[in-house]
PDB file of C-alpha atoms and ligand atoms in Angstrom:
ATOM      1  CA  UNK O  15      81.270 103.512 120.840  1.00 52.00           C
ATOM      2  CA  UNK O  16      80.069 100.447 119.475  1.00 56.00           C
ATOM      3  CA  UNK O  17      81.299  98.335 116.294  1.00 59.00           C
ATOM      4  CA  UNK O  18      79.279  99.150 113.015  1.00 63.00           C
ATOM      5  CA  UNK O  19      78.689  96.712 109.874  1.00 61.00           C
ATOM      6  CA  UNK O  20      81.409  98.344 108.200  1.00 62.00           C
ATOM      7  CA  UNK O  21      83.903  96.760 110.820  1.00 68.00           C
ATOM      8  CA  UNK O  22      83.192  93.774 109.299  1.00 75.00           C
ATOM      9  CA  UNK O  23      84.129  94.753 105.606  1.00 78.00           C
ATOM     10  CA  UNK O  24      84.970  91.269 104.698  1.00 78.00           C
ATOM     11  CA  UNK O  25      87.765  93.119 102.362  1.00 77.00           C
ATOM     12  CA  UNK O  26      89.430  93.994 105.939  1.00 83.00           C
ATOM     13  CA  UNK O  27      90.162  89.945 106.089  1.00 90.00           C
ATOM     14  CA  UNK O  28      91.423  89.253 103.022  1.00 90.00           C
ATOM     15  CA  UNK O  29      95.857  89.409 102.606  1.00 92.00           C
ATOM     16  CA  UNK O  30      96.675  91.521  99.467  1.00 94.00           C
ATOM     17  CA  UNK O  31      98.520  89.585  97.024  1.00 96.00           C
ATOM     18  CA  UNK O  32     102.299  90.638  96.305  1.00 97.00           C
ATOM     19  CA  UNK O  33     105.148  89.058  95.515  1.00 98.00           C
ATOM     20  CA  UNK O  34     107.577  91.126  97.892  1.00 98.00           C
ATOM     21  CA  UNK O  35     106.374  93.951 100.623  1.00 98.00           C
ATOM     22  CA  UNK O  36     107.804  97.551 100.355  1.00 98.00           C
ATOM     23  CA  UNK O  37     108.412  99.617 103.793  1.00 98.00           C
ATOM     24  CA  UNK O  38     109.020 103.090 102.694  1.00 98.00           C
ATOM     25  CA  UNK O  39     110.136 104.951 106.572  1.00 98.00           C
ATOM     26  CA  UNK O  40     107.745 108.209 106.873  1.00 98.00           C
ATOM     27  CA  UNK O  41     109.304 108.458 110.269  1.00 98.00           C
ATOM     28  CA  UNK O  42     110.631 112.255 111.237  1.00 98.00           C
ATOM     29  CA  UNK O  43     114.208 112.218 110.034  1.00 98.00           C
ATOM     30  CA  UNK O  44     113.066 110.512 106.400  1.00 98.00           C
ATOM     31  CA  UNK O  45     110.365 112.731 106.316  1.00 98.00           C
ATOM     32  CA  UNK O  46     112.239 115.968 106.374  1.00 98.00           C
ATOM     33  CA  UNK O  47     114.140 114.365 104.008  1.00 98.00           C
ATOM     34  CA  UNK O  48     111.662 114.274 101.340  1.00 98.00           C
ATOM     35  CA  UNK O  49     110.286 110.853 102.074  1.00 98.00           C
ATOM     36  CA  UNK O  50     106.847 111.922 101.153  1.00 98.00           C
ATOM     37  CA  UNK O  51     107.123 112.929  97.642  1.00 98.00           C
ATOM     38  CA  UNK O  52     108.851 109.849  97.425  1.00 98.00           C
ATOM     39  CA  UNK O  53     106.058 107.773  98.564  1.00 98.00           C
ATOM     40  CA  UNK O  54     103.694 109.629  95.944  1.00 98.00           C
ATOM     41  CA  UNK O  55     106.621 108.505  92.950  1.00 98.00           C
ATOM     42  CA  UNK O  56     106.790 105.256  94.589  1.00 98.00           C
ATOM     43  CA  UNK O  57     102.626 104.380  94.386  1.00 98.00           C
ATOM     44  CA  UNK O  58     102.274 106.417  90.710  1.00 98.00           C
ATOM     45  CA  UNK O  59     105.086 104.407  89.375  1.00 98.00           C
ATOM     46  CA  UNK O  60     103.728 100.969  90.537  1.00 98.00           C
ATOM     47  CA  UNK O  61     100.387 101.718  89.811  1.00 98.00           C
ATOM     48  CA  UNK O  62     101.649 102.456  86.131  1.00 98.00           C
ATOM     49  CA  UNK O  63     102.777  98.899  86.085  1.00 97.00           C
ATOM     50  CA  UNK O  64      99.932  97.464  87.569  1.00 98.00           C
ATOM     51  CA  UNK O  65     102.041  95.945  90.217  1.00 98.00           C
ATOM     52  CA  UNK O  66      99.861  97.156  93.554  1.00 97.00           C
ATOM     53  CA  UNK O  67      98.533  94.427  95.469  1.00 97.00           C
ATOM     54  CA  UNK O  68      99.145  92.178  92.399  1.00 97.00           C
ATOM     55  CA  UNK O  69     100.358  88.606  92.850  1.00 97.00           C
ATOM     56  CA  UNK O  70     103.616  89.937  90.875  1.00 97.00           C
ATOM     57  CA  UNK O  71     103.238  93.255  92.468  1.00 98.00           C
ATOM     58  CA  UNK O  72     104.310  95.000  95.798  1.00 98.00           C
ATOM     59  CA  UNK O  73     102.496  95.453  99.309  1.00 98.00           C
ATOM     60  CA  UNK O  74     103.217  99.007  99.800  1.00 97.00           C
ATOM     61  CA  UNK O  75     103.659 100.054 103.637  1.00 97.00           C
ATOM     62  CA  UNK O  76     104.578 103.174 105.037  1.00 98.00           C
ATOM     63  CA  UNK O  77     106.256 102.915 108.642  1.00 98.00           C
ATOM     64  CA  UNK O  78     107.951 105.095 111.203  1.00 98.00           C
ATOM     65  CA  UNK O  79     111.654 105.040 111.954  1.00 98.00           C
ATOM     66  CA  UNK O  80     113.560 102.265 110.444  1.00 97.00           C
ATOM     67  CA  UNK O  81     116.543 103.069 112.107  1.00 97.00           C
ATOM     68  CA  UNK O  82     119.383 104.212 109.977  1.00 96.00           C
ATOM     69  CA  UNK O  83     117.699 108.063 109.665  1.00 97.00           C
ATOM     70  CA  UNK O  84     121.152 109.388 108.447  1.00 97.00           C
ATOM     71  CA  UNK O  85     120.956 107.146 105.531  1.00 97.00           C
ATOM     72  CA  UNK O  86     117.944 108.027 104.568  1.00 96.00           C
ATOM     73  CA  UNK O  87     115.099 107.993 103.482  1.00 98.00           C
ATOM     74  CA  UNK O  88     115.143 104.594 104.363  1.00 98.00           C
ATOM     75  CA  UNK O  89     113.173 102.074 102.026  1.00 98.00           C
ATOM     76  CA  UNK O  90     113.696  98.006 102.627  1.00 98.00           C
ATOM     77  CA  UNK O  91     112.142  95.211 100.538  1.00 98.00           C
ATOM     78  CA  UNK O  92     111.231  91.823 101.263  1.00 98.00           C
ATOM     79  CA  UNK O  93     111.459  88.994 101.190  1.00 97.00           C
ATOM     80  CA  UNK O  94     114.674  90.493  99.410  1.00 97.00           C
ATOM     81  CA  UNK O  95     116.273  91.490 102.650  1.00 96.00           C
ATOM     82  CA  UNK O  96     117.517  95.153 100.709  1.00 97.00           C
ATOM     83  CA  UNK O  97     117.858  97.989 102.653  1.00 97.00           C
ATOM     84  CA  UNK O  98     117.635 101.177 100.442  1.00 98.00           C
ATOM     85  CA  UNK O  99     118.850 104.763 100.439  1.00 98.00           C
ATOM     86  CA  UNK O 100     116.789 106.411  98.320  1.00 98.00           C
ATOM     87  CA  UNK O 101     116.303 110.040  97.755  1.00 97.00           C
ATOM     88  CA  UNK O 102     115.061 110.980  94.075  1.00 98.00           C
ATOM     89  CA  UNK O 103     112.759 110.379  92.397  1.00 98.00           C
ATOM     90  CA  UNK O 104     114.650 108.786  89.530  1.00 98.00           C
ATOM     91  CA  UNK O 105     116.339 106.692  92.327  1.00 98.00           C
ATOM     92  CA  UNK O 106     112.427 105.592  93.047  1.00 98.00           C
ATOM     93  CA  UNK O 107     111.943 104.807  89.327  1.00 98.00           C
ATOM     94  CA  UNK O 108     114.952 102.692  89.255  1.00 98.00           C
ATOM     95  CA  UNK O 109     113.981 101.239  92.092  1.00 98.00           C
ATOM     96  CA  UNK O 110     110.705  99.840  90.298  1.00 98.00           C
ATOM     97  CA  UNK O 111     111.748  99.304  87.045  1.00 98.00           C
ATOM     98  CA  UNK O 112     115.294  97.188  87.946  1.00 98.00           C
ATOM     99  CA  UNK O 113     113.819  95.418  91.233  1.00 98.00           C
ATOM    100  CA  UNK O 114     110.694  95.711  91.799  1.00 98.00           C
ATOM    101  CA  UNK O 115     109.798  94.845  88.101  1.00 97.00           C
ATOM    102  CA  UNK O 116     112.859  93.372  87.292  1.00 97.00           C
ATOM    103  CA  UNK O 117     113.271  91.309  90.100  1.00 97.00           C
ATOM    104  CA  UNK O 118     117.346  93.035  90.587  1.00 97.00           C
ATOM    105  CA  UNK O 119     118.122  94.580  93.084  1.00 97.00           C
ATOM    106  CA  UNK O 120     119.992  98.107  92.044  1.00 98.00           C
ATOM    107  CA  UNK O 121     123.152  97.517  94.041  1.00 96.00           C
ATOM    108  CA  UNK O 122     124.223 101.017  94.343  1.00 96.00           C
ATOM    109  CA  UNK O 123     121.469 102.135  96.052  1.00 98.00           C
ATOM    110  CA  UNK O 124     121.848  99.932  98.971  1.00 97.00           C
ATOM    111  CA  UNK O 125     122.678 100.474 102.172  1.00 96.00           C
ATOM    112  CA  UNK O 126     124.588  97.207 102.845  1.00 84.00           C
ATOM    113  CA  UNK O 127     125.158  94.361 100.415  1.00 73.00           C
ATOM    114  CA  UNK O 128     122.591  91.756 100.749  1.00 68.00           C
ATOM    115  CA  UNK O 129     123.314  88.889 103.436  1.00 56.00           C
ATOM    116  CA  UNK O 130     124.409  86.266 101.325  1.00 58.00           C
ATOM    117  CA  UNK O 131     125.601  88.042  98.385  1.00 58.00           C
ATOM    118  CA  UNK O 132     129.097  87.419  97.909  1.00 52.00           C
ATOM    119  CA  UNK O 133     129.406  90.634  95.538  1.00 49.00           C
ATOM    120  CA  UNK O 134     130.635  93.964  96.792  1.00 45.00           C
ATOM    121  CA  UNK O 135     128.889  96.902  96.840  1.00 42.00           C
TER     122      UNK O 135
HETATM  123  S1  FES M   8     113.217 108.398 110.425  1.00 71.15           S
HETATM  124 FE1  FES M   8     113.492 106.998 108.767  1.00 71.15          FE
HETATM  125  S2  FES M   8     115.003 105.602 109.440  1.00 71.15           S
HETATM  126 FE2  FES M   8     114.678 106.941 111.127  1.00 71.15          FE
END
């Protein structure tokens, strides 16, 4: 099979703007979890805000096992360095409206505090 014109979309060389890149883990154990309806909260509720591939917005990427499946699903932000339990959808919304949005990260919802942050969670 050869390459075709539409290899060289010149849209497939461009870096989406964002502020801060989402991982949301799709991987097996997240998955059963629920992790897919989250993703489809996740996208509506950024898309609401306009904040998808915006240069205040979020590069949203779905990936396979983070890691810490018993904690999940697993959803990490960066270059925030949080590491996220989430598994409602109102834990998604908060998610968007406090950090993403907000720029805070909603410290009961993660996983570990955030290296460097002298509070405790
Ligand atoms: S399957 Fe999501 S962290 Fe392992």
């Amino acid at each position: 099979m050869g390459s075709t014109e539409k290899d060289y979309d010149p849209a497939w060389s461009t870096l989406p703007e964002h502020a801060r890149q989402v991982f949301l883990c799709t991987g097996p154990r997240c998955t059963r979890k629920g992790a897919q309806q989250l993703w489809k909260t996740l996208r509506r509720e950024l898309l609401a805000r306009d904040l998808i591939e915006t240069p205040a917005g979020v590069l949203l990427t779905r990936t396979n096992c983070q890691f810490p499946c018993n904690l999940g699903p697993v959803l990490t932000v960066y270059p925030d360095r949080c590491w996220y339990g989430v598994r409602t959808d109102q834990q998604v919304q908060r998610l968007v409206v406090e950090h993403l949005s907000g720029g805070q990260p909603v410290v009961d919802l993660l996983l570990r505090p955030v290296a460097g942050d002298t509070t405790d969670v």
